[in-house]
XYZ file of C-alpha atoms in Angstrom:
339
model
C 0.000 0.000 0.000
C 1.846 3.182 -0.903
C 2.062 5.627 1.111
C 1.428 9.579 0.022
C 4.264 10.974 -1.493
C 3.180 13.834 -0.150
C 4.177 12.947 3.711
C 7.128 10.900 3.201
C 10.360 12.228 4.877
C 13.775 11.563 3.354
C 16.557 10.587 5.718
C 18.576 13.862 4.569
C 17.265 16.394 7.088
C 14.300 17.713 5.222
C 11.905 19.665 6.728
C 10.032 17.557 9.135
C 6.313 17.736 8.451
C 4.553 18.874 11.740
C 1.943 16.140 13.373
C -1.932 17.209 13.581
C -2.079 17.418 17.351
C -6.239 17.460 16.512
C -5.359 13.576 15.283
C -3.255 12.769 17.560
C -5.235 13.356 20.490
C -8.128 11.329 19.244
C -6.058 7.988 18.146
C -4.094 9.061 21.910
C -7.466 8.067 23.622
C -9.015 5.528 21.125
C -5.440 3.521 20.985
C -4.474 3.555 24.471
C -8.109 2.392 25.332
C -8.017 -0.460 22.383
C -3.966 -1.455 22.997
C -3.013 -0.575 26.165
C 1.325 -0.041 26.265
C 1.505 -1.357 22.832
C 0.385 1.979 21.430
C 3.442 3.931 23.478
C 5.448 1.839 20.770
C 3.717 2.332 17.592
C 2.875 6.086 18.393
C 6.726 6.944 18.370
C 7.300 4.640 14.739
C 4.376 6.382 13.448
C 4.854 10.119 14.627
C 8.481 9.789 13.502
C 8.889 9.492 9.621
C 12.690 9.594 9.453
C 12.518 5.893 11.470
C 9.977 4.525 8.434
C 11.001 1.861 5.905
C 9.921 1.053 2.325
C 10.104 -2.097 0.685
C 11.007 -2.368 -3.366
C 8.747 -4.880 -5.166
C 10.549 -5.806 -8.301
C 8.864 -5.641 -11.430
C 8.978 -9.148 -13.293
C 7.735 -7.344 -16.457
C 10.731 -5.504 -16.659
C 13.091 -7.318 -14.887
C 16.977 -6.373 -14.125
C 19.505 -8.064 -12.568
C 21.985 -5.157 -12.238
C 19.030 -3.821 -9.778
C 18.986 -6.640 -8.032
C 22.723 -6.318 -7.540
C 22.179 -2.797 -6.349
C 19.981 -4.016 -3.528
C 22.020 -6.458 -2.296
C 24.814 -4.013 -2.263
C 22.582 -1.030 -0.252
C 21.729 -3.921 2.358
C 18.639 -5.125 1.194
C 17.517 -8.892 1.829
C 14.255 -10.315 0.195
C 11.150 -10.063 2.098
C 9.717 -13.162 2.438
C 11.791 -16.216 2.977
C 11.154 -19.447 4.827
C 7.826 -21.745 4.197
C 5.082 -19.678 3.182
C 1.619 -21.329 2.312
C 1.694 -19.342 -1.028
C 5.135 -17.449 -2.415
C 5.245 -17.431 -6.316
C 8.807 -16.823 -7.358
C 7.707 -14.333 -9.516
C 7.077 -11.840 -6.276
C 9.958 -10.266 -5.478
C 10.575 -7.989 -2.803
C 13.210 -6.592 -0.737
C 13.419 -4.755 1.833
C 16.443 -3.138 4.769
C 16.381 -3.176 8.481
C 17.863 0.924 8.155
C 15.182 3.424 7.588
C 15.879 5.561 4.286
C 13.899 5.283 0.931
C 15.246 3.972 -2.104
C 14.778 6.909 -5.529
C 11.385 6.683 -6.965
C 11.465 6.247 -10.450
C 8.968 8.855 -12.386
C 6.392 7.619 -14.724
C 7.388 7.506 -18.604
C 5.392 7.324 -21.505
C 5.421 3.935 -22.982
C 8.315 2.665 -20.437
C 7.887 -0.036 -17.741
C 8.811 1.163 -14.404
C 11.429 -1.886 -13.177
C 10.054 -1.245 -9.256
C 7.105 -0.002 -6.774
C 8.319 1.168 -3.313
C 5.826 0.972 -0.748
C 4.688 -0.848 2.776
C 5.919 -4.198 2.821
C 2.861 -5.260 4.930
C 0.575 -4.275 2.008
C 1.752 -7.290 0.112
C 0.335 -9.587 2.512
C -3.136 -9.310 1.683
C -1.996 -10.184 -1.961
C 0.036 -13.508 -0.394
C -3.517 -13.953 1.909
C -5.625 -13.551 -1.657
C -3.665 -16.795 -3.570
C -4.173 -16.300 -7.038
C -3.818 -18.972 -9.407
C -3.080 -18.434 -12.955
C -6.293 -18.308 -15.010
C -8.450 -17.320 -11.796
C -10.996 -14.155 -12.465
C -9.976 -11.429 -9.919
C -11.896 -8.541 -8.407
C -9.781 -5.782 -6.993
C -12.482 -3.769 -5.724
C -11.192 -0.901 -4.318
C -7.720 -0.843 -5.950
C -5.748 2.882 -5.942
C -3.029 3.683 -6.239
C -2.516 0.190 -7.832
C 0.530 -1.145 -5.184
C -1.601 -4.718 -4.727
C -3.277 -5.009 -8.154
C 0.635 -4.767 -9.437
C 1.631 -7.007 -6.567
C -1.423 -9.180 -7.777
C -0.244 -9.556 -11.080
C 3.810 -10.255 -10.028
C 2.236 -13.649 -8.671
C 0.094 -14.679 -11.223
C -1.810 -14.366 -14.594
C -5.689 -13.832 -13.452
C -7.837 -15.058 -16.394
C -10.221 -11.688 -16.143
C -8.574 -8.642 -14.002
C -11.131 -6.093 -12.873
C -9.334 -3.136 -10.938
C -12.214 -0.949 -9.633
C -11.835 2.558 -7.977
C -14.910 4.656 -7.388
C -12.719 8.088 -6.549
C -12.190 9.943 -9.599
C -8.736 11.746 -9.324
C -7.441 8.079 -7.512
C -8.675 5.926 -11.020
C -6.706 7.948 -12.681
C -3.963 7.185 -10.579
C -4.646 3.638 -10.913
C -4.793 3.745 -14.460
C -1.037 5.403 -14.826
C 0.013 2.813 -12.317
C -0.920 0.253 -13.918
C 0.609 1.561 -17.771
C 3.773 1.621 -15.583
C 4.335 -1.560 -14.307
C 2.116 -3.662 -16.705
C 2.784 -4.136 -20.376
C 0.520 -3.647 -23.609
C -0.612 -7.385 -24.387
C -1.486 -7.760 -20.426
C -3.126 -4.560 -20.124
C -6.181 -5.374 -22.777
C -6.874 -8.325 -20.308
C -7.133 -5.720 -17.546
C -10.521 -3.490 -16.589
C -10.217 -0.391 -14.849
C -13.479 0.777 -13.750
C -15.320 3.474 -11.697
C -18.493 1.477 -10.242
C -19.406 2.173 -6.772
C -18.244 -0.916 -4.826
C -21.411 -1.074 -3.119
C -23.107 -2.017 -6.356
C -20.869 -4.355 -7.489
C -22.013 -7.562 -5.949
C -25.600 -6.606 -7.851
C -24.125 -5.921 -10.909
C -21.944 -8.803 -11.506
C -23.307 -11.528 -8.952
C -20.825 -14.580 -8.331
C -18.380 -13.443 -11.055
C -15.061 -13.908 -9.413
C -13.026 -16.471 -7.797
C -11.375 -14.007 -5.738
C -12.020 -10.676 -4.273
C -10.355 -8.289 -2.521
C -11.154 -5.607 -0.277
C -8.671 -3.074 0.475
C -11.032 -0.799 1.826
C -11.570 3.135 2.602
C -10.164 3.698 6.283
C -8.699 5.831 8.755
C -4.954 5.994 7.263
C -3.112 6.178 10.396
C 0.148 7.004 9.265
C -1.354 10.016 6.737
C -3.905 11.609 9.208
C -1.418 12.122 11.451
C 0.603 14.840 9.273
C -2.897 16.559 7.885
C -1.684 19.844 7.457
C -5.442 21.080 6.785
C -6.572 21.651 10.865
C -10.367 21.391 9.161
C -10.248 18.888 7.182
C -8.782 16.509 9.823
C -11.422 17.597 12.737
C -13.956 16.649 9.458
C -12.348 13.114 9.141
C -12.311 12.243 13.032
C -16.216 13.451 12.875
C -16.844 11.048 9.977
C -14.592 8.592 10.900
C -17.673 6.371 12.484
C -19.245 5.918 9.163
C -16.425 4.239 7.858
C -17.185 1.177 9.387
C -20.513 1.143 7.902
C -18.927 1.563 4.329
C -16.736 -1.046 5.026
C -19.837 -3.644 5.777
C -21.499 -2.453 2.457
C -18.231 -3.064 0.742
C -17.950 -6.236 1.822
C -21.325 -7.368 1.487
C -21.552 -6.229 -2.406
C -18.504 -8.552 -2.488
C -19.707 -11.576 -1.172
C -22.407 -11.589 -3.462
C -19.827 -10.720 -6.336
C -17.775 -13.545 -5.213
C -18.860 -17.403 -6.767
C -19.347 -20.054 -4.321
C -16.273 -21.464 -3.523
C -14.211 -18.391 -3.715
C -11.954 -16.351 -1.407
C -12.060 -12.839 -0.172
C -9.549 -10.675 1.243
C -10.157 -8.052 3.523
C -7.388 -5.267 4.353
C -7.434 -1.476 6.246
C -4.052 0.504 6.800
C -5.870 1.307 10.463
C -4.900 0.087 13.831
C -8.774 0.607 14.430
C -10.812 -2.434 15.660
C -14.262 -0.782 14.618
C -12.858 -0.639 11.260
C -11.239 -3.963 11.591
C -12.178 -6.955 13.564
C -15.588 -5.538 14.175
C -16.446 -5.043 10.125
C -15.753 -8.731 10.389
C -17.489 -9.800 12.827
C -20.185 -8.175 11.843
C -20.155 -9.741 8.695
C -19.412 -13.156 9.505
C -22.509 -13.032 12.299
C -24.960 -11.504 9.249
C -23.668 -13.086 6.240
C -24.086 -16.967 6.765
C -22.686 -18.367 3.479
C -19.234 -17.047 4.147
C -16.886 -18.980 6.744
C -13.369 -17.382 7.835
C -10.210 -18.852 6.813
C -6.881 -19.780 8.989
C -4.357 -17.530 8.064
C -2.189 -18.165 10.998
C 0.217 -20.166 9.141
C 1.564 -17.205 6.425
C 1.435 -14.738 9.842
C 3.999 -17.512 11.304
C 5.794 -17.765 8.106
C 6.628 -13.821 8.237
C 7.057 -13.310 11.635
C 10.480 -12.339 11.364
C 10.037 -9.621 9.846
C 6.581 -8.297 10.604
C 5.067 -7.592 14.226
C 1.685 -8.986 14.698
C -0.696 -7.746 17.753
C -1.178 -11.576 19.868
C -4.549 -12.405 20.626
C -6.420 -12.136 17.236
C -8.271 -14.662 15.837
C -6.908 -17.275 13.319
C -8.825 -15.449 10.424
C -7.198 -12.446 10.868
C -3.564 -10.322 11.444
C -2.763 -6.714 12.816
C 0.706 -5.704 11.215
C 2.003 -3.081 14.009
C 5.320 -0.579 13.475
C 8.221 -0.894 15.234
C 11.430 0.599 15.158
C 13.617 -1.457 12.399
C 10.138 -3.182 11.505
C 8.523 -0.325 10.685
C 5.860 -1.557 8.670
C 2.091 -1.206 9.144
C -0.578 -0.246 9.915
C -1.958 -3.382 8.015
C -5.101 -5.155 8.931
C -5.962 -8.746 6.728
C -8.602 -10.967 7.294
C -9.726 -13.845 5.049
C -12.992 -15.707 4.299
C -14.332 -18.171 1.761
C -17.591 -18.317 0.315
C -19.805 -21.920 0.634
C -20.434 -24.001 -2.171
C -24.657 -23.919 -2.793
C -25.973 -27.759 -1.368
């Protein structure tokens, strides 16, 4: 999941950008209440940009081993290593235990990008998701594009539909995805601008798998809003989100055919946006059942920190210093087979 351009901090003693104290003070109460010490931890990763970390993704579509080379020499290691329940060699990732962001490459015209920087917990919805070659894919709310790249690094989906409702973030999508994908792959691909809510209704049990990476609270962004207003605005309407979410969600299940898979992910540490969304679903919706996903949080545990006590279904990515990565929330379900 990339985060904003906008609020990234280089390691060469840029300006800092100054914290919304309005934010800070609301996820102050709300995460003390919902984590207790933990959040003494994550507030300093997450208030301090110059400690944050970015993972490259590779591009197999334009591959180069000379980069590859150049990672190794900077420090880099890959990612994920060690048995995963689903690791395509295709996906390739590294990543550094230093803070510091590698150059971002700009977009050209009619040239492939040969990497995407971003959160190295975003990818594990995408590992969570398990597409097969051939499978039709839903990506329903997909800007900036970081996991419907990711998405196609792993495998080749037999139909690809990227959705984004937002107008100025489709566009974004669409100029990610001329960037990292190339021109026989890209007819295969549909970018639209349905609202997700409608989707389920408008193409009922379509897909083999969906996934969610829904609207939320963006932790790490809200707390640098430089707007005073518009952050006060977002706390106010932060409650609805959860109510979007369970729409979202909903119009997916139904979009989803019996027997598929659905991913859900937020980049917020909040449980009404998280584990409540899903509980709220699986107690409403009674032809979905969750799925373990314990074994890939094992798998990765060396380099991501996961909050303990979840259930088996689900995974809270949480910053630290030197595993600075998160906010990521994933949980998985499947959809029953019609007796």
């Amino acid at each position: 999941f990339l985060l904003s351009l906008k609020l990234e901090n280089e390691t060469n003693g840029k300006l800092r950008k100054q914290i919304c104290q309005v934010v800070l003070d609301h996820f102050e109460k709300q995460y003390t209440r919902e984590l207790g010490d933990i959040w003494t931890s994550v507030r300093d990763v997450l208030t301090y940009p110059l400690c944050w970390q970015y993972a490259v993704l590779l591009n197999k579509f334009s591959l180069s081993t000379e980069l590859e080379n150049t990672l190794s020499v900077r420090g880099y290691h890959p990612t994920f290593q060690g048995p995963l329940p689903y690791l395509p060699a295709s996906l390739k990732c590294y990543i550094r235990r230093t803070p510091g962001r590698f150059p971002a490459q700009k977009h050209q015209s009619g040239k492939l990008k040969e990497y995407y920087l971003l959160n190295a917990a975003s990818l594990l919805p995408v590992l969570a998701l398990e597409v097969k070659d051939g499978e039709d894919v839903l990506d329903l709310c997909a800007a900036p594009g970081g996991k419907s790249v990711a998405i196609l690094q792993c495998a080749s989906p037999g139909q690809f539909h990227c959705n984004e409702y937002d107008d100025l973030r489709s566009r974004w999508l669409k100029q990610t995805i001329e960037s990292f994908i190339p021109d026989p792959l890209i007819k295969l691909i549909t970018v639209s601008k349905l609202d997700g809510r409608q989707i389920g209704d408008l193409k009922p049990e379509l897909y083999d798998k969906v996934l969610v990476d829904a609207p939320c609270s963006n932790d790490r962004s809200w707390l640098f809003s430089s707007d005073i207003q518009q952050a006060t605005l977002r706390l106010l309407q932060r409650k609805e989100l959860s109510s979007l979410q369970f729409q979202l969600l909903r119009s997916a299940i139904k979009a989803l055919r019996p027997g598929g898979s659905l991913v859900y992910s937020t980049c917020t540490l909040s449980k009404a946006e998280n584990s409540d969304v899903i509980n709220l679903i699986l107690n409403s919706c009674h032809n979905v059942i969750p799925v373990d996903i314990s074994a890939m949080a094992k798998a990765v545990s060396q380099e991501f920190t996961f909050l303990s006590g979840m259930q088996q279904h689900e995974l809270l990515v949480l910053p630290e210093k030197g595993r600075a990565w998160g906010p990521m929330y994933v949980a998985k379900f499947k959809k029953m087979k019609s007796i």
